[in-house]
């Protein structure tokens, strides 16, 4: 199952990690460029001092007025060096700080400049500024170098502290993100609760007091729910109205055949009377079904604690003339299960059949065990023989043809049980002596 909350956490976390990495790399690059530019500008200033101290009054034989130079260029391996490459002069000028070392410096034309990174004495990391000049009609290339090892170490420290700070910031942002995403997703909690209440029959539609992002979905769901409920009610009412409308004409036809002398009955008349009686029983069943189901929300789950007592009360009214004792027992902690209309039709048909054949007592028990719901109906009637019981459970045998009187009610029960991948058993009741029907439905 895909979790919207997990996907939000993943992609937002990934975005923050990439963002922090970009900030870290950009910050390090900016610091390196800043320090290098600062060092290069200082080298240029030193180069101007060197050019001012350089004298070509003797032609290409150059000399430096050393008093104008910074003494750092006279200290061996001080980290500050210069090299002057004079055109047509094989003897370049080196700073005393280089001692017996040298640097590979290219010869540049006038005005051309470069910035180089070279390894100096004692593996020093040198930044070298090189530029071509002309003074006193002499062309030369000046290179000024500075050791950046200390600055590089400071940059490495900065990178480490910046990385620690970035990781701490990332952890804080991820924690804040987790809280924000969770609070946003929790706003969908009322929608889940409304759906649960809808399934339990506690409400007829979903509340539209929801975030605007899911409001169209909730509105469309409510619209479909309203249409479905109207269609169910319309179909139920139409079926009941049709049965009521046909009951009068059929009663008249049955009475017409009853008034005919038995001697005048032909074979066709007998068959027509049987079919009329069959249609009358079907209508009675549909009317009884409408009364058993009553009014409820489409898709509502069956609450045995609430629905079964009402169903027993209705059956007591239907069979009031027989003074039947209709008892029931319900496990206290049994949860809701099945569709309300399906369960009412299933239990109602079984109880109605039991009431039809019972002598005085009918017992209904509802419970669950090992994730299996069990509905047991018993009566104290004559029961069925072993051969008839075997016929009832045969696959493909229509129940209305197996046993007279149980009719389509048991056929519908079998269809509902198959729909829920359940099982139905017919046995003789040990307690009452009549028929015992056990329906097992997996949770």
Coordinates of C-alpha atoms in Angstrom, one line a residue:
X1 CA 0.0 0.0 0.0
X2 CA 1.4 3.4 -1.0
X3 CA 1.5 5.9 1.8
X4 CA 1.1 9.6 0.9
X5 CA 2.8 10.6 4.1
X6 CA 5.8 8.4 3.4
X7 CA 6.1 9.7 -0.1
X8 CA 6.0 13.3 1.2
X9 CA 8.6 12.6 3.8
X10 CA 10.9 10.9 1.2
X11 CA 10.7 13.5 -1.5
X12 CA 10.9 16.5 0.9
X13 CA 13.9 15.0 2.7
X14 CA 15.6 14.3 -0.6
X15 CA 15.0 17.9 -1.7
X16 CA 16.4 19.2 1.6
X17 CA 19.5 17.0 1.3
X18 CA 20.2 18.2 -2.3
X19 CA 19.6 21.8 -1.3
X20 CA 22.0 21.5 1.7
X21 CA 24.6 19.9 -0.5
X22 CA 24.3 22.7 -3.1
X23 CA 24.6 25.4 -0.3
X24 CA 27.6 23.6 1.1
X25 CA 29.4 23.3 -2.2
X26 CA 28.5 26.9 -3.2
X27 CA 29.7 28.3 0.2
X28 CA 33.0 26.4 -0.1
X29 CA 33.6 27.6 -3.6
X30 CA 32.7 31.2 -2.7
X31 CA 35.2 31.1 0.2
X32 CA 38.0 29.7 -1.9
X33 CA 37.4 32.3 -4.6
X34 CA 37.2 35.1 -2.0
X35 CA 40.5 34.2 -0.4
X36 CA 42.3 33.5 -3.7
X37 CA 41.2 36.9 -5.1
X38 CA 42.3 38.6 -1.9
X39 CA 45.7 36.9 -2.1
X40 CA 46.0 37.7 -5.8
X41 CA 45.3 41.4 -5.2
X42 CA 48.0 41.5 -2.5
X43 CA 50.4 39.9 -5.0
X44 CA 49.6 42.6 -7.5
X45 CA 50.4 45.3 -5.0
X46 CA 53.7 43.6 -4.2
X47 CA 54.3 43.3 -8.0
X48 CA 53.9 47.1 -8.3
X49 CA 56.5 47.6 -5.6
X50 CA 58.9 45.2 -7.4
X51 CA 58.4 47.1 -10.7
X52 CA 59.1 50.4 -9.0
X53 CA 62.3 48.9 -7.5
X54 CA 63.4 47.4 -10.8
X55 CA 66.0 49.5 -12.7
X56 CA 67.1 48.9 -16.4
X57 CA 69.4 52.0 -16.7
X58 CA 72.2 49.6 -17.8
X59 CA 70.2 48.1 -20.6
X60 CA 68.9 44.5 -20.2
X61 CA 71.1 44.1 -17.1
X62 CA 68.5 44.7 -14.4
X63 CA 69.1 45.4 -10.8
X64 CA 66.7 45.8 -7.9
X65 CA 66.9 48.4 -5.2
X66 CA 66.6 46.0 -2.4
X67 CA 65.8 48.7 0.2
X68 CA 62.5 49.1 -1.5
X69 CA 61.6 45.4 -1.1
X70 CA 59.8 43.7 1.7
X71 CA 62.3 41.7 3.8
X72 CA 60.0 38.6 3.5
X73 CA 61.5 38.1 0.1
X74 CA 65.0 37.7 1.6
X75 CA 64.1 35.0 4.1
X76 CA 64.7 31.4 2.9
X77 CA 61.4 29.5 2.2
X78 CA 59.3 32.3 3.7
X79 CA 56.4 31.5 1.4
X80 CA 56.8 34.7 -0.6
X81 CA 58.7 34.6 -3.8
X82 CA 59.3 36.4 -7.1
X83 CA 60.9 35.6 -10.4
X84 CA 61.7 38.1 -13.2
X85 CA 62.2 36.7 -16.7
X86 CA 63.9 39.4 -18.8
X87 CA 63.7 39.3 -22.6
X88 CA 67.1 38.4 -24.3
X89 CA 68.6 37.8 -20.9
X90 CA 69.4 34.2 -19.9
X91 CA 69.8 35.1 -16.2
X92 CA 66.4 35.7 -14.6
X93 CA 66.1 37.4 -11.2
X94 CA 65.1 35.2 -8.3
X95 CA 64.1 36.2 -4.8
X96 CA 66.6 35.1 -2.1
X97 CA 63.6 33.4 -0.3
X98 CA 63.7 30.7 -3.1
X99 CA 67.2 29.8 -2.0
X100 CA 68.3 27.1 -4.4
X101 CA 64.8 26.2 -5.7
X102 CA 63.2 27.4 -8.8
X103 CA 59.7 27.6 -10.4
X104 CA 58.5 26.9 -13.9
X105 CA 57.2 30.3 -15.0
X106 CA 56.0 30.9 -18.6
X107 CA 57.1 33.9 -20.6
X108 CA 54.1 36.3 -21.3
X109 CA 53.7 39.1 -23.7
X110 CA 53.1 42.7 -22.6
X111 CA 49.8 43.1 -20.8
X112 CA 49.1 39.3 -20.6
X113 CA 48.4 37.9 -17.1
X114 CA 47.8 34.6 -15.6
X115 CA 47.0 33.0 -12.2
X116 CA 48.8 29.7 -11.5
X117 CA 48.7 27.1 -8.8
X118 CA 52.2 25.5 -8.3
X119 CA 54.0 23.4 -5.8
X120 CA 56.8 25.3 -4.2
X121 CA 59.7 24.5 -1.8
X122 CA 58.8 22.0 1.0
X123 CA 55.6 21.1 -0.9
X124 CA 54.1 24.6 -0.3
X125 CA 50.8 25.3 -2.2
X126 CA 51.7 28.5 -4.1
X127 CA 49.4 30.9 -5.8
X128 CA 51.4 32.6 -8.5
X129 CA 50.4 35.9 -10.3
X130 CA 52.2 36.3 -13.6
X131 CA 52.1 39.2 -16.0
X132 CA 54.1 40.7 -18.9
X133 CA 55.5 44.2 -18.6
X134 CA 57.7 46.8 -20.4
X135 CA 59.9 49.3 -18.6
X136 CA 62.6 51.4 -19.9
X137 CA 62.3 49.7 -23.3
X138 CA 62.9 46.3 -21.8
X139 CA 60.2 43.6 -21.9
X140 CA 60.0 41.2 -19.0
X141 CA 57.7 38.8 -17.2
X142 CA 57.1 39.2 -13.5
X143 CA 55.9 36.3 -11.3
X144 CA 54.9 36.9 -7.6
X145 CA 54.1 33.8 -5.5
X146 CA 52.6 33.3 -2.0
X147 CA 52.2 30.1 0.0
X148 CA 48.4 29.4 0.7
X149 CA 49.0 26.4 2.9
X150 CA 47.9 28.2 6.1
X151 CA 44.9 29.6 4.3
X152 CA 44.0 26.2 2.9
X153 CA 44.0 24.7 6.4
X154 CA 41.7 27.5 7.6
X155 CA 39.4 26.7 4.6
X156 CA 39.4 23.1 5.6
X157 CA 38.4 23.9 9.1
X158 CA 35.7 26.2 7.8
X159 CA 34.4 23.4 5.5
X160 CA 34.3 21.0 8.4
X161 CA 32.4 23.5 10.7
X162 CA 30.1 24.4 7.8
X163 CA 29.4 20.7 7.2
X164 CA 28.5 20.2 10.8
X165 CA 26.3 23.2 10.8
X166 CA 24.6 22.1 7.6
X167 CA 24.0 18.6 9.0
X168 CA 22.5 20.1 12.2
X169 CA 20.3 22.4 10.1
X170 CA 19.3 19.5 7.9
X171 CA 18.3 17.4 11.0
X172 CA 16.3 20.3 12.4
X173 CA 14.5 20.9 9.1
X174 CA 13.7 17.2 8.7
X175 CA 12.3 17.2 12.2
X176 CA 10.2 20.3 11.5
X177 CA 9.2 18.8 8.1
X178 CA 8.0 15.5 9.8
X179 CA 5.8 17.5 12.2
X180 CA 4.4 19.7 9.5
X181 CA 3.6 16.7 7.1
X182 CA 2.1 14.7 9.9
X183 CA -0.1 17.5 11.0
X184 CA -1.2 18.0 7.4
X185 CA -1.9 14.3 6.9
X186 CA -3.8 14.1 10.2
X187 CA -6.3 16.5 8.8
X188 CA -7.5 13.6 6.7
X189 CA -8.2 11.6 9.9
X190 CA -11.8 13.0 10.2
X191 CA -12.5 11.8 6.7
X192 CA -11.4 8.2 7.7
X193 CA -13.6 8.5 10.8
X194 CA -16.5 9.7 8.7
X195 CA -16.1 6.7 6.4
X196 CA -16.1 4.4 9.4
X197 CA -19.2 6.0 10.8
X198 CA -20.8 5.8 7.4
X199 CA -20.1 2.0 7.2
X200 CA -21.5 1.6 10.7
X201 CA -24.7 3.4 9.7
X202 CA -24.1 6.3 12.1
X203 CA -24.3 8.9 9.4
X204 CA -25.8 9.2 5.9
X205 CA -23.0 11.1 4.2
X206 CA -19.5 12.5 4.6
X207 CA -18.9 15.9 6.2
X208 CA -17.6 18.5 3.8
X209 CA -15.6 20.3 6.5
X210 CA -12.3 18.9 5.0
X211 CA -9.2 20.4 3.4
X212 CA -9.9 22.0 0.0
X213 CA -7.6 19.5 -1.7
X214 CA -9.9 16.6 -0.9
X215 CA -13.2 18.5 -0.9
X216 CA -14.0 17.6 -4.6
X217 CA -13.5 13.9 -3.8
X218 CA -15.7 14.1 -0.7
X219 CA -18.4 16.0 -2.7
X220 CA -18.3 13.5 -5.5
X221 CA -18.5 10.6 -3.1
X222 CA -21.5 12.1 -1.3
X223 CA -23.2 12.6 -4.7
X224 CA -22.6 9.0 -5.7
X225 CA -23.8 7.8 -2.3
X226 CA -27.0 9.9 -2.6
X227 CA -27.6 8.4 -6.1
X228 CA -27.0 4.9 -4.9
X229 CA -29.3 5.3 -1.9
X230 CA -32.1 6.8 -4.1
X231 CA -31.8 3.9 -6.5
X232 CA -31.9 1.3 -3.8
X233 CA -34.9 3.0 -2.2
X234 CA -36.6 3.4 -5.6
X235 CA -36.0 -0.2 -6.5
X236 CA -37.2 -1.4 -3.1
X237 CA -40.4 0.7 -3.3
X238 CA -41.0 -0.3 -6.9
X239 CA -40.8 -4.0 -6.0
X240 CA -43.1 -3.5 -3.0
X241 CA -45.6 -1.5 -5.0
X242 CA -45.6 -4.0 -7.8
X243 CA -46.3 -6.8 -5.4
X244 CA -49.1 -4.9 -3.8
X245 CA -50.6 -4.0 -7.2
X246 CA -50.6 -7.6 -8.3
X247 CA -51.9 -9.0 -5.1
X248 CA -55.5 -7.9 -5.8
X249 CA -55.9 -9.3 -9.3
X250 CA -54.1 -12.6 -8.3
X251 CA -56.4 -13.0 -5.3
X252 CA -59.4 -12.5 -7.6
X253 CA -58.1 -15.1 -10.0
X254 CA -57.4 -17.6 -7.2
X255 CA -60.9 -17.0 -5.9
X256 CA -62.3 -17.5 -9.4
X257 CA -60.7 -20.9 -9.6
X258 CA -61.9 -21.8 -6.1
X259 CA -65.5 -21.0 -7.0
X260 CA -65.4 -23.3 -10.0
X261 CA -66.9 -26.8 -9.5
X262 CA -64.2 -29.4 -9.1
X263 CA -65.9 -31.5 -11.8
X264 CA -65.3 -28.7 -14.4
X265 CA -61.6 -28.3 -13.7
X266 CA -59.4 -29.2 -16.7
X267 CA -55.8 -30.0 -16.6
X268 CA -55.0 -26.5 -17.9
X269 CA -57.1 -25.0 -15.1
X270 CA -55.1 -27.0 -12.5
X271 CA -51.8 -25.9 -14.0
X272 CA -52.9 -22.2 -14.1
X273 CA -54.0 -22.4 -10.5
X274 CA -50.7 -23.8 -9.4
X275 CA -48.8 -21.1 -11.2
X276 CA -51.1 -18.4 -9.7
X277 CA -50.3 -19.8 -6.2
X278 CA -46.6 -19.8 -7.1
X279 CA -46.7 -16.2 -8.1
X280 CA -48.7 -15.3 -5.0
X281 CA -46.0 -16.9 -2.8
X282 CA -43.3 -15.0 -4.7
X283 CA -45.1 -11.7 -4.0
X284 CA -45.6 -12.6 -0.4
X285 CA -41.9 -13.3 -0.1
X286 CA -41.0 -9.9 -1.7
X287 CA -43.3 -8.0 0.6
X288 CA -42.0 -9.9 3.6
X289 CA -38.4 -9.1 2.4
X290 CA -39.2 -5.4 2.2
X291 CA -40.6 -5.5 5.7
X292 CA -37.5 -7.4 7.0
X293 CA -35.0 -5.0 5.4
X294 CA -36.8 -1.9 6.4
X295 CA -35.1 1.5 6.0
X296 CA -31.4 1.8 6.2
X297 CA -28.3 3.3 4.6
X298 CA -27.0 1.6 1.5
X299 CA -23.7 -0.2 2.3
X300 CA -24.3 -0.1 6.1
X301 CA -22.8 -3.0 8.0
X302 CA -24.9 -5.3 10.1
X303 CA -25.1 -4.6 13.8
X304 CA -26.4 -7.8 15.3
X305 CA -26.9 -6.1 18.7
X306 CA -29.3 -3.5 17.2
X307 CA -30.8 -5.2 14.2
X308 CA -31.5 -8.7 15.4
X309 CA -34.0 -7.7 18.2
X310 CA -35.9 -5.6 15.8
X311 CA -36.0 -8.5 13.3
X312 CA -37.2 -10.9 16.0
X313 CA -39.9 -8.4 17.0
X314 CA -41.1 -8.1 13.4
X315 CA -41.3 -11.9 13.0
X316 CA -43.2 -12.2 16.2
X317 CA -45.8 -9.8 14.7
X318 CA -45.9 -11.7 11.3
X319 CA -46.4 -15.1 13.1
X320 CA -48.4 -13.7 16.0
X321 CA -51.3 -16.1 15.4
X322 CA -49.2 -19.1 16.2
X323 CA -47.9 -18.0 19.6
X324 CA -44.3 -19.0 18.8
X325 CA -41.5 -18.4 21.2
X326 CA -38.7 -16.8 19.2
X327 CA -35.5 -16.6 21.2
X328 CA -32.1 -15.2 20.4
X329 CA -28.6 -14.9 21.8
X330 CA -25.8 -12.6 20.7
X331 CA -22.2 -12.7 21.7
X332 CA -21.4 -9.5 23.6
X333 CA -18.3 -8.4 21.8
X334 CA -19.2 -9.5 18.3
X335 CA -18.1 -6.8 15.8
X336 CA -20.1 -5.5 12.8
X337 CA -20.0 -7.7 9.8
X338 CA -21.5 -8.1 6.4
X339 CA -23.9 -5.8 4.5
X340 CA -27.0 -4.9 6.5
X341 CA -29.5 -5.8 3.8
X342 CA -27.7 -9.1 3.0
X343 CA -27.6 -10.2 6.6
X344 CA -31.2 -9.2 7.3
X345 CA -32.4 -11.1 4.2
X346 CA -30.2 -14.1 5.1
X347 CA -31.3 -14.3 8.8
X348 CA -34.8 -13.2 8.0
X349 CA -35.4 -16.0 5.5
X350 CA -33.9 -18.6 7.8
X351 CA -36.0 -17.5 10.7
X352 CA -39.1 -17.2 8.6
X353 CA -38.7 -20.8 7.4
X354 CA -38.0 -21.9 10.9
X355 CA -41.2 -20.2 12.1
X356 CA -43.1 -21.8 9.3
X357 CA -42.1 -25.3 10.4
X358 CA -41.7 -24.9 14.1
X359 CA -44.2 -26.3 16.6
X360 CA -43.6 -23.7 19.3
X361 CA -39.9 -22.6 19.6
X362 CA -37.3 -21.0 17.4
X363 CA -33.8 -20.1 18.5
X364 CA -31.3 -17.8 16.8
X365 CA -27.7 -17.6 17.9
X366 CA -25.0 -15.2 16.5
X367 CA -21.4 -15.4 17.5
X368 CA -17.8 -15.6 16.2
X369 CA -14.8 -17.8 16.7
X370 CA -11.4 -17.8 14.9
X371 CA -12.4 -15.0 12.6
X372 CA -15.5 -16.9 11.5
X373 CA -19.0 -15.5 12.1
X374 CA -21.6 -18.2 12.9
X375 CA -25.3 -17.8 12.6
X376 CA -27.4 -20.8 14.0
X377 CA -31.1 -21.2 13.5
X378 CA -33.0 -24.1 15.3
X379 CA -36.6 -25.0 15.6
X380 CA -38.7 -27.8 17.2
X381 CA -40.5 -28.9 14.1
X382 CA -40.5 -32.3 12.4
X383 CA -37.2 -31.6 10.8
X384 CA -36.0 -33.3 7.6
X385 CA -34.9 -36.8 6.8
X386 CA -31.2 -37.6 6.2
X387 CA -31.8 -37.9 2.5
X388 CA -33.5 -34.5 2.3
X389 CA -30.7 -33.0 4.3
X390 CA -28.2 -34.4 1.8
X391 CA -30.2 -32.9 -1.0
X392 CA -30.1 -29.5 0.6
X393 CA -26.3 -29.3 0.5
X394 CA -25.8 -30.7 -3.0
X395 CA -24.2 -28.2 -5.4
X396 CA -26.5 -27.3 -8.3
X397 CA -29.8 -28.5 -6.7
X398 CA -32.3 -25.6 -6.4
X399 CA -33.5 -25.4 -2.9
X400 CA -37.1 -24.6 -3.9
X401 CA -37.2 -28.0 -5.7
X402 CA -35.5 -29.9 -2.9
X403 CA -38.0 -29.3 -0.1
X404 CA -41.5 -28.1 -0.4
X405 CA -42.2 -25.0 1.7
X406 CA -38.6 -23.8 2.1
X407 CA -38.9 -22.3 -1.4
X408 CA -36.8 -19.5 -2.9
X409 CA -36.0 -18.1 0.6
X410 CA -33.4 -20.8 1.1
X411 CA -32.2 -20.4 -2.5
X412 CA -31.5 -16.7 -1.8
X413 CA -29.8 -17.7 1.5
X414 CA -27.5 -20.0 -0.4
X415 CA -26.7 -17.2 -2.9
X416 CA -25.8 -14.8 -0.1
X417 CA -23.6 -17.4 1.6
X418 CA -21.7 -18.1 -1.7
X419 CA -21.3 -14.3 -2.2
X420 CA -19.4 -14.1 1.2
X421 CA -17.4 -17.3 0.5
X422 CA -19.2 -18.9 3.4
X423 CA -20.6 -22.3 4.2
X424 CA -24.1 -23.5 5.2
X425 CA -24.9 -26.7 7.0
X426 CA -28.3 -28.5 7.6
X427 CA -28.6 -30.9 10.5
X428 CA -31.1 -32.1 13.1
X429 CA -31.2 -30.0 16.2
X430 CA -30.1 -32.0 19.2
X431 CA -31.7 -29.6 21.6
X432 CA -35.1 -29.0 19.9
X433 CA -35.4 -32.0 17.5
X434 CA -36.2 -30.0 14.4
X435 CA -34.0 -28.5 11.7
X436 CA -30.7 -26.8 12.6
X437 CA -29.2 -24.4 10.0
X438 CA -25.6 -23.2 10.6
X439 CA -24.1 -20.4 8.5
X440 CA -20.4 -19.7 8.7
X441 CA -19.0 -16.5 7.1
X442 CA -15.3 -15.7 7.1
X443 CA -14.4 -12.3 8.5

